[in-house]
PDB file of C-alpha atoms in Angstrom:
ATOM      1  CA  GLU V   1       0.249  -0.063   0.132  1.00 71.00           C
ATOM      2  CA  GLY V   2       1.097   3.571  -0.330  1.00 88.00           C
ATOM      3  CA  LEU V   3      -0.212   4.516  -3.843  1.00 93.00           C
ATOM      4  CA  ASP V   4      -2.715   7.461  -3.352  1.00 93.00           C
ATOM      5  CA  SER V   5      -3.227  11.096  -5.012  1.00 92.00           C
ATOM      6  CA  THR V   6      -0.816  12.419  -2.608  1.00 94.00           C
ATOM      7  CA  TYR V   7       1.426  12.387  -6.162  1.00 95.00           C
ATOM      8  CA  ASP V   8       1.164  11.916  -9.032  1.00 94.00           C
ATOM      9  CA  VAL V   9       4.061   9.868  -9.935  1.00 97.00           C
ATOM     10  CA  TYR V  10       5.336   7.933  -7.992  1.00 97.00           C
ATOM     11  CA  GLN V  11       9.344   6.379  -7.698  1.00 98.00           C
ATOM     12  CA  LEU V  12      10.114   2.395  -6.862  1.00 96.00           C
ATOM     13  CA  VAL V  13      13.792   2.276  -6.109  1.00 97.00           C
ATOM     14  CA  LEU V  14      14.524  -2.227  -6.029  1.00 93.00           C
ATOM     15  CA  SER V  15      18.126  -2.375  -4.771  1.00 95.00           C
ATOM     16  CA  ASN V  16      20.668  -4.923  -3.580  1.00 92.00           C
ATOM     17  CA  MET V  17      17.723  -7.885  -5.279  1.00 87.00           C
ATOM     18  CA  HIS V  18      18.098 -11.471  -4.994  1.00 83.00           C
ATOM     19  CA  LEU V  19      16.624 -14.244  -5.639  1.00 79.00           C
ATOM     20  CA  ALA V  20      16.702 -17.657  -3.769  1.00 79.00           C
ATOM     21  CA  THR V  21      17.386 -20.209  -6.145  1.00 74.00           C
ATOM     22  CA  GLU V  22      19.540 -19.901  -9.265  1.00 70.00           C
ATOM     23  CA  ASP V  23      17.028 -20.360 -12.506  1.00 64.00           C
ATOM     24  CA  GLY V  24      17.590 -18.801 -15.526  1.00 58.00           C
ATOM     25  CA  SER V  25      13.150 -18.978 -15.831  1.00 58.00           C
ATOM     26  CA  GLN V  26      13.117 -16.473 -12.397  1.00 62.00           C
ATOM     27  CA  HIS V  27      10.930 -14.148 -13.922  1.00 74.00           C
ATOM     28  CA  VAL V  28      10.213 -10.723 -11.559  1.00 82.00           C
ATOM     29  CA  THR V  29       6.555  -9.609 -12.252  1.00 88.00           C
ATOM     30  CA  ALA V  30       4.858  -6.783 -10.860  1.00 92.00           C
ATOM     31  CA  GLN V  31       0.789  -6.990  -9.849  1.00 93.00           C
ATOM     32  CA  LEU V  32      -1.347  -3.743  -8.792  1.00 94.00           C
ATOM     33  CA  LYS V  33      -2.885  -3.313  -5.782  1.00 94.00           C
ATOM     34  CA  GLU V  34      -7.016  -1.549  -6.127  1.00 92.00           C
ATOM     35  CA  GLY V  35      -8.331  -1.329  -2.914  1.00 85.00           C
ATOM     36  CA  GLY V  36      -5.733  -3.123  -1.428  1.00 83.00           C
ATOM     37  CA  SER V  37      -6.605  -6.596  -3.182  1.00 93.00           C
ATOM     38  CA  VAL V  38      -3.835  -7.530  -5.926  1.00 95.00           C
ATOM     39  CA  ALA V  39      -6.082  -6.748  -9.578  1.00 95.00           C
ATOM     40  CA  THR V  40      -5.589 -10.307 -10.805  1.00 93.00           C
ATOM     41  CA  GLY V  41      -7.302 -10.035 -14.346  1.00 94.00           C
ATOM     42  CA  SER V  42      -6.209  -9.954 -17.994  1.00 96.00           C
ATOM     43  CA  ASN V  43      -5.714  -6.112 -18.000  1.00 96.00           C
ATOM     44  CA  TYR V  44      -1.955  -5.316 -18.067  1.00 97.00           C
ATOM     45  CA  ALA V  45      -0.187  -4.744 -21.325  1.00 97.00           C
ATOM     46  CA  TYR V  46       4.068  -4.917 -20.962  1.00 96.00           C
ATOM     47  CA  SER V  47       7.094  -4.503 -23.322  1.00 96.00           C
ATOM     48  CA  VAL V  48      10.549  -5.013 -22.200  1.00 93.00           C
ATOM     49  CA  ARG V  49      13.792  -4.753 -24.264  1.00 93.00           C
ATOM     50  CA  THR V  50      16.289  -6.674 -22.610  1.00 90.00           C
ATOM     51  CA  SER V  51      19.991  -6.879 -23.165  1.00 90.00           C
ATOM     52  CA  THR V  52      22.471  -9.447 -22.819  1.00 88.00           C
ATOM     53  CA  THR V  53      26.208 -10.063 -23.094  1.00 89.00           C
ATOM     54  CA  GLY V  54      26.848 -12.066 -25.922  1.00 85.00           C
ATOM     55  CA  THR V  55      22.944 -12.536 -26.858  1.00 86.00           C
ATOM     56  CA  ALA V  56      20.769 -10.745 -29.335  1.00 82.00           C
ATOM     57  CA  VAL V  57      18.588  -8.537 -27.815  1.00 90.00           C
ATOM     58  CA  THR V  58      15.163  -9.651 -26.843  1.00 88.00           C
ATOM     59  CA  VAL V  59      11.521  -7.963 -26.545  1.00 91.00           C
ATOM     60  CA  PRO V  60       9.600 -10.065 -24.270  1.00 90.00           C
ATOM     61  CA  TYR V  61       5.433  -8.290 -24.972  1.00 93.00           C
ATOM     62  CA  SER V  62       2.311  -9.420 -23.771  1.00 95.00           C
ATOM     63  CA  ALA V  63      -0.766  -7.416 -25.006  1.00 96.00           C
ATOM     64  CA  SER V  64      -3.614  -8.928 -22.193  1.00 95.00           C
ATOM     65  CA  THR V  65      -1.660 -10.650 -18.976  1.00 95.00           C
ATOM     66  CA  THR V  66      -2.146 -10.740 -15.278  1.00 95.00           C
ATOM     67  CA  TYR V  67       0.485  -9.408 -14.563  1.00 94.00           C
ATOM     68  CA  TRP V  68       4.240  -6.788 -15.909  1.00 94.00           C
ATOM     69  CA  GLN V  69       7.490  -8.686 -16.231  1.00 91.00           C
ATOM     70  CA  ILE V  70       9.836  -6.370 -14.617  1.00 88.00           C
ATOM     71  CA  LEU V  71      12.736  -8.514 -14.804  1.00 78.00           C
ATOM     72  CA  THR V  72      13.245 -11.082 -18.303  1.00 73.00           C
ATOM     73  CA  ASN V  73      16.091 -13.247 -16.322  1.00 70.00           C
ATOM     74  CA  GLY V  74      17.236 -14.817 -12.255  1.00 64.00           C
ATOM     75  CA  THR V  75      20.470 -13.994 -10.306  1.00 66.00           C
ATOM     76  CA  GLY V  76      22.756 -16.782  -9.758  1.00 66.00           C
ATOM     77  CA  SER V  77      23.557 -17.493  -6.010  1.00 69.00           C
ATOM     78  CA  PRO V  78      26.199 -15.753  -5.225  1.00 71.00           C
ATOM     79  CA  ALA V  79      25.156 -13.120  -2.810  1.00 74.00           C
ATOM     80  CA  ALA V  80      27.264 -10.663  -4.779  1.00 77.00           C
ATOM     81  CA  GLU V  81      25.158 -11.171  -7.529  1.00 80.00           C
ATOM     82  CA  VAL V  82      21.379  -8.538  -7.629  1.00 84.00           C
ATOM     83  CA  ASN V  83      19.766  -7.225  -9.701  1.00 87.00           C
ATOM     84  CA  ASP V  84      18.626  -2.820  -9.167  1.00 92.00           C
ATOM     85  CA  ILE V  85      15.100  -1.159 -11.079  1.00 94.00           C
ATOM     86  CA  VAL V  86      14.004   1.561 -10.726  1.00 97.00           C
ATOM     87  CA  ILE V  87       9.699   2.097 -11.347  1.00 97.00           C
ATOM     88  CA  TYR V  88       7.488   4.641 -12.245  1.00 98.00           C
ATOM     89  CA  LEU V  89       4.359   4.957 -11.649  1.00 97.00           C
ATOM     90  CA  TYR V  90       1.856   7.056 -13.020  1.00 97.00           C
ATOM     91  CA  HIS V  91      -1.201   8.649 -11.574  1.00 93.00           C
ATOM     92  CA  PRO V  92      -1.798   5.016 -10.202  1.00 94.00           C
ATOM     93  CA  ALA V  93      -4.962   7.142  -8.156  1.00 92.00           C
ATOM     94  CA  SER V  94      -6.960   7.741 -10.848  1.00 94.00           C
ATOM     95  CA  SER V  95     -10.346   6.434 -11.763  1.00 92.00           C
ATOM     96  CA  SER V  96     -10.833   8.364 -15.206  1.00 95.00           C
ATOM     97  CA  THR V  97      -6.836   7.071 -17.002  1.00 95.00           C
ATOM     98  CA  TRP V  98      -5.655   3.823 -16.490  1.00 96.00           C
ATOM     99  CA  CYS V  99      -1.742   3.254 -14.391  1.00 96.00           C
ATOM    100  CA  GLN V 100       1.570   3.217 -15.967  1.00 97.00           C
ATOM    101  CA  ALA V 101       4.462   2.595 -15.452  1.00 97.00           C
ATOM    102  CA  PHE V 102       8.122   2.344 -16.922  1.00 97.00           C
ATOM    103  CA  TRP V 103      10.669   0.848 -16.175  1.00 96.00           C
ATOM    104  CA  THR V 104      14.986   0.298 -16.299  1.00 96.00           C
ATOM    105  CA  LYS V 105      17.175  -2.276 -14.098  1.00 92.00           C
ATOM    106  CA  ILE V 106      20.736  -3.827 -14.489  1.00 92.00           C
ATOM    107  CA  GLY V 107      21.786  -6.785 -13.186  1.00 87.00           C
ATOM    108  CA  TYR V 108      23.789  -9.895 -13.928  1.00 81.00           C
ATOM    109  CA  THR V 109      22.117 -13.655 -14.181  1.00 79.00           C
ATOM    110  CA  HIS V 110      22.169 -16.978 -13.257  1.00 74.00           C
ATOM    111  CA  ASP V 111      24.334 -17.532 -15.683  1.00 78.00           C
ATOM    112  CA  ASN V 112      26.995 -15.087 -15.563  1.00 80.00           C
ATOM    113  CA  ARG V 113      26.030 -12.802 -17.957  1.00 83.00           C
ATOM    114  CA  ILE V 114      25.231  -8.177 -17.323  1.00 87.00           C
ATOM    115  CA  GLN V 115      21.784  -7.954 -18.270  1.00 87.00           C
ATOM    116  CA  SER V 116      20.091  -4.636 -19.167  1.00 91.00           C
ATOM    117  CA  GLY V 117      16.702  -3.126 -19.981  1.00 91.00           C
ATOM    118  CA  ASN V 118      13.976  -1.400 -20.418  1.00 94.00           C
ATOM    119  CA  GLY V 119       9.896  -1.899 -20.266  1.00 96.00           C
ATOM    120  CA  GLY V 120       6.683  -0.220 -20.208  1.00 97.00           C
ATOM    121  CA  GLY V 121       3.033  -1.406 -18.734  1.00 97.00           C
ATOM    122  CA  VAL V 122      -0.252   0.015 -19.363  1.00 97.00           C
ATOM    123  CA  HIS V 123      -3.033  -1.620 -16.868  1.00 97.00           C
ATOM    124  CA  GLN V 124      -5.895  -1.168 -18.490  1.00 96.00           C
ATOM    125  CA  THR V 125      -8.614  -0.204 -16.278  1.00 94.00           C
ATOM    126  CA  THR V 126      -9.536   2.316 -14.649  1.00 93.00           C
ATOM    127  CA  ALA V 127      -9.486   1.669 -10.614  1.00 93.00           C
ATOM    128  CA  ALA V 128      -7.718   3.218  -8.361  1.00 94.00           C
ATOM    129  CA  THR V 129      -4.063   1.857  -7.822  1.00 94.00           C
ATOM    130  CA  THR V 130      -3.522   1.667  -4.267  1.00 94.00           C
ATOM    131  CA  GLY V 131      -0.413  -0.783  -3.716  1.00 94.00           C
ATOM    132  CA  ILE V 132       2.097  -2.667  -6.268  1.00 94.00           C
ATOM    133  CA  GLN V 133       3.079  -6.491  -5.485  1.00 92.00           C
ATOM    134  CA  PHE V 134       6.413  -8.012  -6.728  1.00 90.00           C
ATOM    135  CA  ALA V 135       6.772 -11.773  -7.530  1.00 86.00           C
ATOM    136  CA  THR V 136       9.229 -14.409  -9.014  1.00 82.00           C
ATOM    137  CA  TYR V 137       7.710 -16.943 -11.057  1.00 76.00           C
ATOM    138  CA  THR V 138       9.617 -19.604  -9.457  1.00 74.00           C
ATOM    139  CA  GLY V 139      11.255 -19.200  -5.983  1.00 74.00           C
ATOM    140  CA  ASN V 140      11.416 -16.262  -4.111  1.00 80.00           C
ATOM    141  CA  PHE V 141      13.515 -13.611  -2.993  1.00 83.00           C
ATOM    142  CA  ASP V 142      15.990 -13.593   0.149  1.00 85.00           C
ATOM    143  CA  GLY V 143      17.225  -9.857  -0.581  1.00 86.00           C
ATOM    144  CA  GLY V 144      16.980  -6.758  -1.166  1.00 91.00           C
ATOM    145  CA  ASN V 145      15.295  -3.310  -0.669  1.00 95.00           C
ATOM    146  CA  VAL V 146      12.165  -1.666  -1.814  1.00 95.00           C
ATOM    147  CA  ARG V 147      11.584   2.398  -1.475  1.00 96.00           C
ATOM    148  CA  LEU V 148       9.324   4.058  -2.652  1.00 96.00           C
ATOM    149  CA  TYR V 149       8.876   8.588  -3.024  1.00 97.00           C
ATOM    150  CA  GLY V 150       6.384  10.792  -3.970  1.00 97.00           C
ATOM    151  CA  LEU V 151       7.515  12.534  -7.724  1.00 95.00           C
ATOM    152  CA  ALA V 152       6.119  16.142  -6.437  1.00 89.00           C
ATOM    153  CA  ASN V 153       3.238  17.741  -7.960  1.00 84.00           C
ATOM    154  CA  SER V 154       4.102  21.373  -9.638  1.00 78.00           C
TER     155      SER V 154
END
């Protein structure tokens, strides 16, 4: 929780995020909360551009799914292999426009490569957003910090 009409834009900073299991399918996802409950409908659309050392650029996307895919590859098990992610949420409290997000990340993958990327998403409902929930495709987080900042309206 913590998202309301105080600010039009919120910034979430996820630093030193580490996944418990070394696995290439460890996608990190985000779902919005509406009135305290997770919005699980297929109203999420996203696109992510990811660049990984030694491989081609990938662009996973979905026009209709139940989450935003924030991170496309898990970390390794050494504690130093982390991901840092910054997410901007735009007008989450609005009940007349869709909540939109933009994110950027840098990190180290489960197979010892540097990966950077940015993405964007839209939650295609006009319900006010009150929070955001992060999850992994499999496994869980075993470290990291999450900070929420409101950007002043002017």
